[in-house]
PDB file of C-alpha atoms in Angstrom:
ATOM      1  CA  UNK A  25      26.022 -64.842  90.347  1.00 40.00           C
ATOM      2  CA  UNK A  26      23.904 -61.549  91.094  1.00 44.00           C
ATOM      3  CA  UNK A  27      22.788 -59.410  88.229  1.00 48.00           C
ATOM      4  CA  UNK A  28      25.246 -56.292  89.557  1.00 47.00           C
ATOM      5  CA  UNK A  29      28.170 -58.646  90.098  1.00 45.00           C
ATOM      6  CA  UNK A  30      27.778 -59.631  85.803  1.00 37.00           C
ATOM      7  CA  UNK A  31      27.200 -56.257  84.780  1.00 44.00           C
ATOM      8  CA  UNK A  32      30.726 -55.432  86.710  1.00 44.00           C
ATOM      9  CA  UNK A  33      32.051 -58.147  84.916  1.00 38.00           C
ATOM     10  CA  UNK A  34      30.754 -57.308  81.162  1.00 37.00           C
ATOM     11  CA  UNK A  35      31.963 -53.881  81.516  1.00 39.00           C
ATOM     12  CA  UNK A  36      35.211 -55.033  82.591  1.00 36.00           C
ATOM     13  CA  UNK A  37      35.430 -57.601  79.589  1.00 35.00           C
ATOM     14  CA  UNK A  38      33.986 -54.917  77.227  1.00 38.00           C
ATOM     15  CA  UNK A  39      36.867 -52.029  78.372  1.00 37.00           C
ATOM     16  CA  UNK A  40      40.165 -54.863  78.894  1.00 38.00           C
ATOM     17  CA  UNK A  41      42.098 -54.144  75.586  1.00 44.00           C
ATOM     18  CA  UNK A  42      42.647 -56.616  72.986  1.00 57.00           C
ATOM     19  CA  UNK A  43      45.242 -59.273  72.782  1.00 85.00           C
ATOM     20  CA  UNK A  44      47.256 -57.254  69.758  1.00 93.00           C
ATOM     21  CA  UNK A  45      47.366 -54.284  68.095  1.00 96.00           C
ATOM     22  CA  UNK A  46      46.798 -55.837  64.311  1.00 96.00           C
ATOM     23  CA  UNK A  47      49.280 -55.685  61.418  1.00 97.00           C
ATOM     24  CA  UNK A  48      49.829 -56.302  57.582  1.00 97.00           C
ATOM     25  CA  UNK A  49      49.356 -60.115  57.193  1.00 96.00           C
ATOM     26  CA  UNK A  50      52.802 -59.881  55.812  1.00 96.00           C
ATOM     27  CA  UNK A  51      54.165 -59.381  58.918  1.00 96.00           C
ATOM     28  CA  UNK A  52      52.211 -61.638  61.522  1.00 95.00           C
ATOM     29  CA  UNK A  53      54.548 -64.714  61.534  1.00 93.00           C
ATOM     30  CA  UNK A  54      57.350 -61.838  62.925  1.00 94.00           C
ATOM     31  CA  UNK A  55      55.748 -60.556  65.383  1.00 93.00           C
ATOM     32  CA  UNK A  56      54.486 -63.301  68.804  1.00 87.00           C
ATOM     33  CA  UNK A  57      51.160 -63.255  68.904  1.00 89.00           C
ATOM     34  CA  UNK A  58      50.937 -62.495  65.334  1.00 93.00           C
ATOM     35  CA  UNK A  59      50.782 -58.111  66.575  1.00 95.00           C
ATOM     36  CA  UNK A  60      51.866 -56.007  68.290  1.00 96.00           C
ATOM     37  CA  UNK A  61      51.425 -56.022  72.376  1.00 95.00           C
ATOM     38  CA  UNK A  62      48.678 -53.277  73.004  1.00 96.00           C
ATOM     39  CA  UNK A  63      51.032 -50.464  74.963  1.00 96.00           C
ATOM     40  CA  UNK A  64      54.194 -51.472  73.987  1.00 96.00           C
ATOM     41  CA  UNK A  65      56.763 -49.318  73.021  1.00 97.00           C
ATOM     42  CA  UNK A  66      58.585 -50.575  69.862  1.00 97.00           C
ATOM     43  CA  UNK A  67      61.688 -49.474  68.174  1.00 97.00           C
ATOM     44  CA  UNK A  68      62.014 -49.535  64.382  1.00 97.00           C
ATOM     45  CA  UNK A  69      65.774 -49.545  62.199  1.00 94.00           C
ATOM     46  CA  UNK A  70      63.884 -47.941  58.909  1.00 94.00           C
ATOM     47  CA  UNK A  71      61.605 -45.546  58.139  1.00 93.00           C
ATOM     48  CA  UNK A  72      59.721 -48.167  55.699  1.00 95.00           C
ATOM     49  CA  UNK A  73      58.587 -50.009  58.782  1.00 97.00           C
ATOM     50  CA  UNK A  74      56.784 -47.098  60.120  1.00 97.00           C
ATOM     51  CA  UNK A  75      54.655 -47.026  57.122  1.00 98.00           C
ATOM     52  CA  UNK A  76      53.789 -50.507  56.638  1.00 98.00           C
ATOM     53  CA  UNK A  77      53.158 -50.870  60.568  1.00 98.00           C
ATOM     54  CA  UNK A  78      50.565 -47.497  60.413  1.00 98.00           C
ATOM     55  CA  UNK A  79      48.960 -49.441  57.034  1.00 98.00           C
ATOM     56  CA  UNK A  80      48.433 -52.284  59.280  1.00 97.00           C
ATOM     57  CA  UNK A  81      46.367 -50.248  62.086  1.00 98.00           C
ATOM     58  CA  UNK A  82      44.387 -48.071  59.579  1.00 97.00           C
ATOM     59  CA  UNK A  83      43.186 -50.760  57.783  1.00 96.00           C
ATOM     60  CA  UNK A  84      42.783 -53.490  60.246  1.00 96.00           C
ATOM     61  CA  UNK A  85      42.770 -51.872  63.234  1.00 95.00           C
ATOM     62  CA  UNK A  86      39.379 -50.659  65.076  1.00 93.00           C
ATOM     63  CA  UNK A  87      36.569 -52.465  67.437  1.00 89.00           C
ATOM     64  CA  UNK A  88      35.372 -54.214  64.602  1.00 91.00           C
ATOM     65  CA  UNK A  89      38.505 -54.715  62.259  1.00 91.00           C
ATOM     66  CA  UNK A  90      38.092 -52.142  59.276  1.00 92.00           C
ATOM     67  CA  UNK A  91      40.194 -49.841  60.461  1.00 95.00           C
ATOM     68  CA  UNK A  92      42.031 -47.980  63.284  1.00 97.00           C
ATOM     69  CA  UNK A  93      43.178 -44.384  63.694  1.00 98.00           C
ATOM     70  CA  UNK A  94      46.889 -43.583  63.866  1.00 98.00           C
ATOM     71  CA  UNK A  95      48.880 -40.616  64.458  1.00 98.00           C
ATOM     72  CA  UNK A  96      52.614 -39.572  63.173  1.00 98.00           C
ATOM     73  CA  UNK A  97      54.058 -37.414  65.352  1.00 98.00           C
ATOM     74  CA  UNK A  98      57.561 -35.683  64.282  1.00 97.00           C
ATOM     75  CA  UNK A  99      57.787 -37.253  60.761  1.00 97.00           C
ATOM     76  CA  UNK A 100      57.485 -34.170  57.927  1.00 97.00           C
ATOM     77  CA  UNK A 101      58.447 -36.774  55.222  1.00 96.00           C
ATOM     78  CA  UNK A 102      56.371 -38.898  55.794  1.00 97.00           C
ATOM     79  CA  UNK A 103      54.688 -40.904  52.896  1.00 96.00           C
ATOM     80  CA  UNK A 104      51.652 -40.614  52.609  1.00 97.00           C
ATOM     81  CA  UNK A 105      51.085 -42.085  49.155  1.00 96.00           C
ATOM     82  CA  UNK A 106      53.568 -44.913  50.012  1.00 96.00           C
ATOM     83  CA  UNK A 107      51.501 -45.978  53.170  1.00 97.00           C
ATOM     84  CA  UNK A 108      48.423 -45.851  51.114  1.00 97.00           C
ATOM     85  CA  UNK A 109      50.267 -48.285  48.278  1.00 96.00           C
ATOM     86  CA  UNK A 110      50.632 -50.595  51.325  1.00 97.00           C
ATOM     87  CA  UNK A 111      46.932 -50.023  52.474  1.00 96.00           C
ATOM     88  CA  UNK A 112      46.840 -47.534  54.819  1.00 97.00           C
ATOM     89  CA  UNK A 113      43.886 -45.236  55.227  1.00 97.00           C
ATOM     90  CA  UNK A 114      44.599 -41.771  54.668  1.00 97.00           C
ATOM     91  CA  UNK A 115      41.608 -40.534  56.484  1.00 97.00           C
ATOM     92  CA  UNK A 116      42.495 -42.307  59.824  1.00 97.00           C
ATOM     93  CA  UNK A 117      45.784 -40.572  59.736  1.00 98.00           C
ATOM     94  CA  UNK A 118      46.156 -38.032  62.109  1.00 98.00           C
ATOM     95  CA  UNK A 119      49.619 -35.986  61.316  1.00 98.00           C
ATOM     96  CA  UNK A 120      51.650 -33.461  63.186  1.00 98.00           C
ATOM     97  CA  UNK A 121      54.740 -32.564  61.283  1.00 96.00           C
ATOM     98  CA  UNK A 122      56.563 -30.647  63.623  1.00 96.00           C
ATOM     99  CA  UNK A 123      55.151 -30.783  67.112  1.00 96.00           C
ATOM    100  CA  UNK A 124      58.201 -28.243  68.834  1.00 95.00           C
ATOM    101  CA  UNK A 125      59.029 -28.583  72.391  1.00 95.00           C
ATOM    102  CA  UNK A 126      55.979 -29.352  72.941  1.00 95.00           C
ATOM    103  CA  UNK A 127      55.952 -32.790  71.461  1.00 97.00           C
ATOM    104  CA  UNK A 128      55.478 -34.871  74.744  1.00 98.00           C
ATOM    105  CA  UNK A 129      51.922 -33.268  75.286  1.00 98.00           C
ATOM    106  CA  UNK A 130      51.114 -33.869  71.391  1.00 98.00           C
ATOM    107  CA  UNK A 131      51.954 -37.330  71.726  1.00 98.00           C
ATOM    108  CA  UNK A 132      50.207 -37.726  75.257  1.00 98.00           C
ATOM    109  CA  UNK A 133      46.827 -36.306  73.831  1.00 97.00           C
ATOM    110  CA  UNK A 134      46.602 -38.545  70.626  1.00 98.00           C
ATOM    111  CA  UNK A 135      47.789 -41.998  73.087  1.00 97.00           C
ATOM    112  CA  UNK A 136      43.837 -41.460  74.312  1.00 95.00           C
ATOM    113  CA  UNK A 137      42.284 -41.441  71.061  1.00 96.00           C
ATOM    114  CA  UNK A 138      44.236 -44.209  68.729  1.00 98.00           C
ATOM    115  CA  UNK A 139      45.864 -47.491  68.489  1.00 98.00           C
ATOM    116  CA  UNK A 140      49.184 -46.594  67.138  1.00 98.00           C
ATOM    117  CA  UNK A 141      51.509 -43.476  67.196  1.00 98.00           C
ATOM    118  CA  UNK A 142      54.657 -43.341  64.775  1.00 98.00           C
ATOM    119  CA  UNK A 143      57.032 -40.888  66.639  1.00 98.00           C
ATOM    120  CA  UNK A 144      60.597 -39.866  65.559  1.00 97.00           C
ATOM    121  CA  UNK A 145      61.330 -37.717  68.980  1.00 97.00           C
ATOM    122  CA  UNK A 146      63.552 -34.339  68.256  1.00 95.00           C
ATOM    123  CA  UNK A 147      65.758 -35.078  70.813  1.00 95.00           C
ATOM    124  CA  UNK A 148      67.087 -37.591  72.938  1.00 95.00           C
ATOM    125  CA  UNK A 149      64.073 -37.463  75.022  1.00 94.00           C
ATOM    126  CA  UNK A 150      63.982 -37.125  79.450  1.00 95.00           C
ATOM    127  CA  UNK A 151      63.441 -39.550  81.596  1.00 96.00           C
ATOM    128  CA  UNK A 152      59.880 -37.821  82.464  1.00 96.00           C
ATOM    129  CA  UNK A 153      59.284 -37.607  79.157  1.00 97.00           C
ATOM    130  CA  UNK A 154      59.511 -41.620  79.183  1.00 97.00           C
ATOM    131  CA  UNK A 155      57.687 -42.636  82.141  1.00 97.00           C
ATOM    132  CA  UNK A 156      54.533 -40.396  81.350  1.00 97.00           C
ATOM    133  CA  UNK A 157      54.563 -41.216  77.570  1.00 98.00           C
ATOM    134  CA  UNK A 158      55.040 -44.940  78.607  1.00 97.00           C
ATOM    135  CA  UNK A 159      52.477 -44.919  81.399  1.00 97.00           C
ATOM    136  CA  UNK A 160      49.764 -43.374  79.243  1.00 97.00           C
ATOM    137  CA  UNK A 161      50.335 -45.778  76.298  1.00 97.00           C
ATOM    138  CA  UNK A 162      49.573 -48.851  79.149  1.00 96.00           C
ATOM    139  CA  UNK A 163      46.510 -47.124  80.366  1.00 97.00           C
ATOM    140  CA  UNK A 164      44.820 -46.573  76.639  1.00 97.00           C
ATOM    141  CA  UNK A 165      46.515 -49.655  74.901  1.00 96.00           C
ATOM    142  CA  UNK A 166      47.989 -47.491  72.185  1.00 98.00           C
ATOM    143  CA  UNK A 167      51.569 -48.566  70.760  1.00 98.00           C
ATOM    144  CA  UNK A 168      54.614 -46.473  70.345  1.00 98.00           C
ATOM    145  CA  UNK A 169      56.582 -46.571  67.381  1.00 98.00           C
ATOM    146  CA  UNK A 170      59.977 -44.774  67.626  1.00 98.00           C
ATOM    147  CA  UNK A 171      62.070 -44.008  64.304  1.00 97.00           C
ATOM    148  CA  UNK A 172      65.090 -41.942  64.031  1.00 95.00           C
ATOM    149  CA  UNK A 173      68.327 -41.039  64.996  1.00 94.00           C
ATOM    150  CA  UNK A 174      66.945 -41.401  69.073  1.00 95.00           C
ATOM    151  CA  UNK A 175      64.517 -44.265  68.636  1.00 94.00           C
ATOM    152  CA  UNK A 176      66.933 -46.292  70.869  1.00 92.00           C
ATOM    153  CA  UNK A 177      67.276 -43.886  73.527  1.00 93.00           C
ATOM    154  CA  UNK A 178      64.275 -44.955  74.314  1.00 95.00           C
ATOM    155  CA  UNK A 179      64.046 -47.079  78.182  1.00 92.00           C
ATOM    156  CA  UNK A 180      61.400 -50.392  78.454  1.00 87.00           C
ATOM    157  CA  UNK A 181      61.729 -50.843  74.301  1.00 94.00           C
ATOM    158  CA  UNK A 182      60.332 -54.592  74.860  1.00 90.00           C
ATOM    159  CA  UNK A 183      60.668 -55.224  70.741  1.00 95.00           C
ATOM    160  CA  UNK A 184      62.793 -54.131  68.013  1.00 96.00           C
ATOM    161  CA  UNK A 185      62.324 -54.886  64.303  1.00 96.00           C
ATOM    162  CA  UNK A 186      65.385 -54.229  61.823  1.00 94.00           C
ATOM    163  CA  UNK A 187      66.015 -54.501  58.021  1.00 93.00           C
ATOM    164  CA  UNK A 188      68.448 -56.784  56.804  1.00 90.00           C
ATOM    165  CA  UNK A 189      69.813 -58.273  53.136  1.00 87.00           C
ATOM    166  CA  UNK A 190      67.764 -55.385  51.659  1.00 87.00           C
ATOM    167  CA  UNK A 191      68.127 -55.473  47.768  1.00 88.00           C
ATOM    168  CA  UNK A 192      66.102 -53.339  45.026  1.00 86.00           C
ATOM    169  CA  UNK A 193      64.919 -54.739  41.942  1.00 86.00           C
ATOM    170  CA  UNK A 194      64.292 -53.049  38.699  1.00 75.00           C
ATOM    171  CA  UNK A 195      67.875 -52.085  37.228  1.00 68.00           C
ATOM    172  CA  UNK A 196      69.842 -53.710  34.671  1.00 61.00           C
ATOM    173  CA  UNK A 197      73.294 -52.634  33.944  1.00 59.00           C
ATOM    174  CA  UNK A 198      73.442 -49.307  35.035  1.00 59.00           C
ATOM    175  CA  UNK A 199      70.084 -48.403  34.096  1.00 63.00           C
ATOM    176  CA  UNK A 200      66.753 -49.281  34.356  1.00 64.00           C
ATOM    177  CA  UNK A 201      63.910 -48.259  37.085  1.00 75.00           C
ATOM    178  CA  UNK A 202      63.513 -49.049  40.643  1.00 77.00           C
ATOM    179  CA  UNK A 203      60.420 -51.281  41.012  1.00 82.00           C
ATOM    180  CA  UNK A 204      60.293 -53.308  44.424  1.00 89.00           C
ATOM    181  CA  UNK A 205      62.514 -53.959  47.367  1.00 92.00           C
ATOM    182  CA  UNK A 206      63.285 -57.400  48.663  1.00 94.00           C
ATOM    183  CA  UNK A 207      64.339 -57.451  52.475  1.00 95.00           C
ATOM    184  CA  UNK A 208      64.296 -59.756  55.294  1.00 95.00           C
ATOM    185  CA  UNK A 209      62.601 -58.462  58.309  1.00 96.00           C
ATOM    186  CA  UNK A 210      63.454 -59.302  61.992  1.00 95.00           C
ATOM    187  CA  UNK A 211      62.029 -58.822  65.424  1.00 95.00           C
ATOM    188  CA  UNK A 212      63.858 -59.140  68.524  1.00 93.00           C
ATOM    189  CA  UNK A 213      63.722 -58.420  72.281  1.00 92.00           C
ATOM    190  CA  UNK A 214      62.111 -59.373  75.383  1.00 88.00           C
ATOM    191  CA  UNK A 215      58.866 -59.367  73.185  1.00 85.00           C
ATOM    192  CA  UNK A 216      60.785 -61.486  70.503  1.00 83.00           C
ATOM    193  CA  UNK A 217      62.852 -64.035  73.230  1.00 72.00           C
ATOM    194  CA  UNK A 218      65.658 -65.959  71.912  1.00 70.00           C
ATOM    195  CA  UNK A 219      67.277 -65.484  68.228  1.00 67.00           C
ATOM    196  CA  UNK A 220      63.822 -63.499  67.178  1.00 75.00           C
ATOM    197  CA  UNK A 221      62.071 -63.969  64.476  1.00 87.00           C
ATOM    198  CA  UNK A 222      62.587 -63.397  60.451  1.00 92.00           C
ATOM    199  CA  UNK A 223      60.672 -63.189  57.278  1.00 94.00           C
ATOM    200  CA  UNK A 224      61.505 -62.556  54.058  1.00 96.00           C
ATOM    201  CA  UNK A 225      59.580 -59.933  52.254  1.00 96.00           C
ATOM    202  CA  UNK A 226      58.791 -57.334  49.802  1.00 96.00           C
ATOM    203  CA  UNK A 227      59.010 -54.260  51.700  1.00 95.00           C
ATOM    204  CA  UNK A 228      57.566 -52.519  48.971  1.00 94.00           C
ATOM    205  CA  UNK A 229      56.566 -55.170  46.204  1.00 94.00           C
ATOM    206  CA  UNK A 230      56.280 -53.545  41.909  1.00 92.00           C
ATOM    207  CA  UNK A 231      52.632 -53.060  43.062  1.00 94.00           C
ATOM    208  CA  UNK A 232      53.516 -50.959  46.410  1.00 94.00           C
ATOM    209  CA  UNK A 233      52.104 -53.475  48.649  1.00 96.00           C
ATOM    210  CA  UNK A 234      54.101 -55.596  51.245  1.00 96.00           C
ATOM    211  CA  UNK A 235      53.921 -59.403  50.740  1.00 95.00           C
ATOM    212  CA  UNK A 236      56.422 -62.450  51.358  1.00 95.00           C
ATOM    213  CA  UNK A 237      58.430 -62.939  48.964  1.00 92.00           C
ATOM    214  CA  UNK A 238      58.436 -66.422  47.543  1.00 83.00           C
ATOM    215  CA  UNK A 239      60.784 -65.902  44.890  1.00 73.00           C
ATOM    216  CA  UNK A 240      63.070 -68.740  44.362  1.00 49.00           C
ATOM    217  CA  UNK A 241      66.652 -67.134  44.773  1.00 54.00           C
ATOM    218  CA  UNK A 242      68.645 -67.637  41.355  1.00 50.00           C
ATOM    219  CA  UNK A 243      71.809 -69.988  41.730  1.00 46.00           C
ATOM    220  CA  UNK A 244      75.343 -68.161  42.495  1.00 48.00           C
ATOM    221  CA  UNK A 245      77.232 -67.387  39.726  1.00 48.00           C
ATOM    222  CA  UNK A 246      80.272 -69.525  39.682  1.00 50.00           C
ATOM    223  CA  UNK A 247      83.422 -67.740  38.126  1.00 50.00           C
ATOM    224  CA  UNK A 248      86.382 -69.300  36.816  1.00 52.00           C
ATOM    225  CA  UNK A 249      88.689 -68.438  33.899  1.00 53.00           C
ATOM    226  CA  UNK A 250      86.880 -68.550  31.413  1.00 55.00           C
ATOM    227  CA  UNK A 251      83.833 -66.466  32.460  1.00 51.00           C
ATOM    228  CA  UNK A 252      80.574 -67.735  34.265  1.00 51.00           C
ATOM    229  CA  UNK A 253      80.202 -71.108  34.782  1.00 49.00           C
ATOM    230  CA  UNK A 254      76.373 -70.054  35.472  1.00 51.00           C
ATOM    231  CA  UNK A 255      75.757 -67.080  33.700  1.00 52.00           C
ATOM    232  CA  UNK A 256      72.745 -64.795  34.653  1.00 51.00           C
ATOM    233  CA  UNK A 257      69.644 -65.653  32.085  1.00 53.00           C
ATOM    234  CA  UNK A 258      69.046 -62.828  29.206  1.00 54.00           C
ATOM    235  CA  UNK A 259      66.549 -60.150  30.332  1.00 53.00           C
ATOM    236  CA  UNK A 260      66.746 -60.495  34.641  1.00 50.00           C
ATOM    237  CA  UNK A 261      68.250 -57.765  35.991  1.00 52.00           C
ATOM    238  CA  UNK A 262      70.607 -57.518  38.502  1.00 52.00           C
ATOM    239  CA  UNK A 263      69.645 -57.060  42.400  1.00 53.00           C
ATOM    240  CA  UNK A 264      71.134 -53.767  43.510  1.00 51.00           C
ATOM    241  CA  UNK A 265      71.479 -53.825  47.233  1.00 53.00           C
ATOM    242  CA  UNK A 266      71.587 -51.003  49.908  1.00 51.00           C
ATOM    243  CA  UNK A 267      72.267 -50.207  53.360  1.00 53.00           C
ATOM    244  CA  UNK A 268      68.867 -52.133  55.162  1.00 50.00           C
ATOM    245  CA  UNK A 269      68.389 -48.821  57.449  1.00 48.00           C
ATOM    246  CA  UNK A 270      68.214 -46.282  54.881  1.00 44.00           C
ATOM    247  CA  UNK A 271      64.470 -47.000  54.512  1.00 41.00           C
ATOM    248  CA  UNK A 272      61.876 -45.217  52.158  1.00 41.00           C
ATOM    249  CA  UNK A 273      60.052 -42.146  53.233  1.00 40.00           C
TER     250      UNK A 273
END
């Protein structure tokens, strides 16, 4: 092969994008591929996804793996500290609280410069809007992550991932202090074909971190007249469950 014809080659090997934008190791065996498809556009059901997916870029993220930059685009309450507890680096964050009208060309400068960009858009955004947004995030490899109220407004969304079963641990009867969240995470779509995919997992663990959770589920309590049949053991507290899409900020 001539000299010119490999050097075409090796730049075109060096510039193609890689095969996935990484994640938490939590949340590989979710997602095909074990990441996220390099300009996709993804749609998330709680604000506790965005932060554990921008963890995963900042800290694995990058040419060499140690960490990619990520922007957050629309999100004032956005936690900072939480997405650190789940490893995120702060200094690769790149945030604009409140972009304005203006948002599309916030959001179509940072697609050139990193690998991920959480975006809750203020309105239900134009079909413009879309195409250029969507176009740009091919060309540069960057993913989109939409939260809010018009994250599924959102045409070409190839992968979804929702909160389900979500229960808190940490209070006893009545009182007592919130200290992790179990949940079971699921990804579905044309990215995710046929039932998708689930995991079960601390979304965040006591620690702040996100991790499977391997805990083995305490038998159900049988009732009958005269009380419990299997009562709860002294000392474990009761799960207190929520609504999966409420999220943490």
């Amino acid at each position: 092969m001539p000299e010119a014809a490999l050097r075409d080659l090796s730049a075109v090997l060096d510039s193609a994008p890689r095969e996935t934008v990484p994640v938490l190791p939590a949340l590989r065996s979710v997602l095909p591929g074990g990441g996220l498809r390099p300009g996709s556009v993804v749609g998330l059901g709680a604000a506790s996804l965005g932060l554990a997916l921008v963890a995963g870029v900042s800290r694995h993220g990058g040419e060499d793996g140690t960490g990619g930059w990520c922007g957050v685009v629309g999100v004032p309450d956005f936690g900072v500290l939480a997405a650190a507890g789940m490893g995120a680096a702060p200094e690769r964050l790149l945030l604009v609280d409140d972009p304005g009208d203006r948002w599309p060309d916030v959001v179509a400068a940072l697609a050139e410069a990193v690998e991920l960009i959480l975006l809750r858009p203020p309105e239900r955004p134009g079909a413009a809007a879309v195409r250029r947004l969507s176009a740009l995030a091919r060309r540069h490899g960057c993913v989109l992550a939409l939260t809010g109220a018009f994250a599924r407004d959102w045409p070409g969304t190839r992968l979804r991932l929702r909160l389900e079963e979500a229960a808190w641990d940490g209070l006893g009867d009545g009182h007592g202090r919130l200290t992790g969240r179990r949940v079971q995470v699921t990804a579905e779509g044309r990215d995710a074909p046929g039932a998708g995919r689930s995991a079960r997992l601390w979304l965040p663990a006591p620690d702040g971190t996100v991790g499977p959770d391997e805990t083995v589920r305490r038998p159900l309590e049988l009732v009958s007249a005269g009380g419990p049949v299997h009562p709860r053991p002294p000392g474990v507290p009761p799960l207190v469950r929520a609504a999966a899409e409420e999220g943490i900020a």
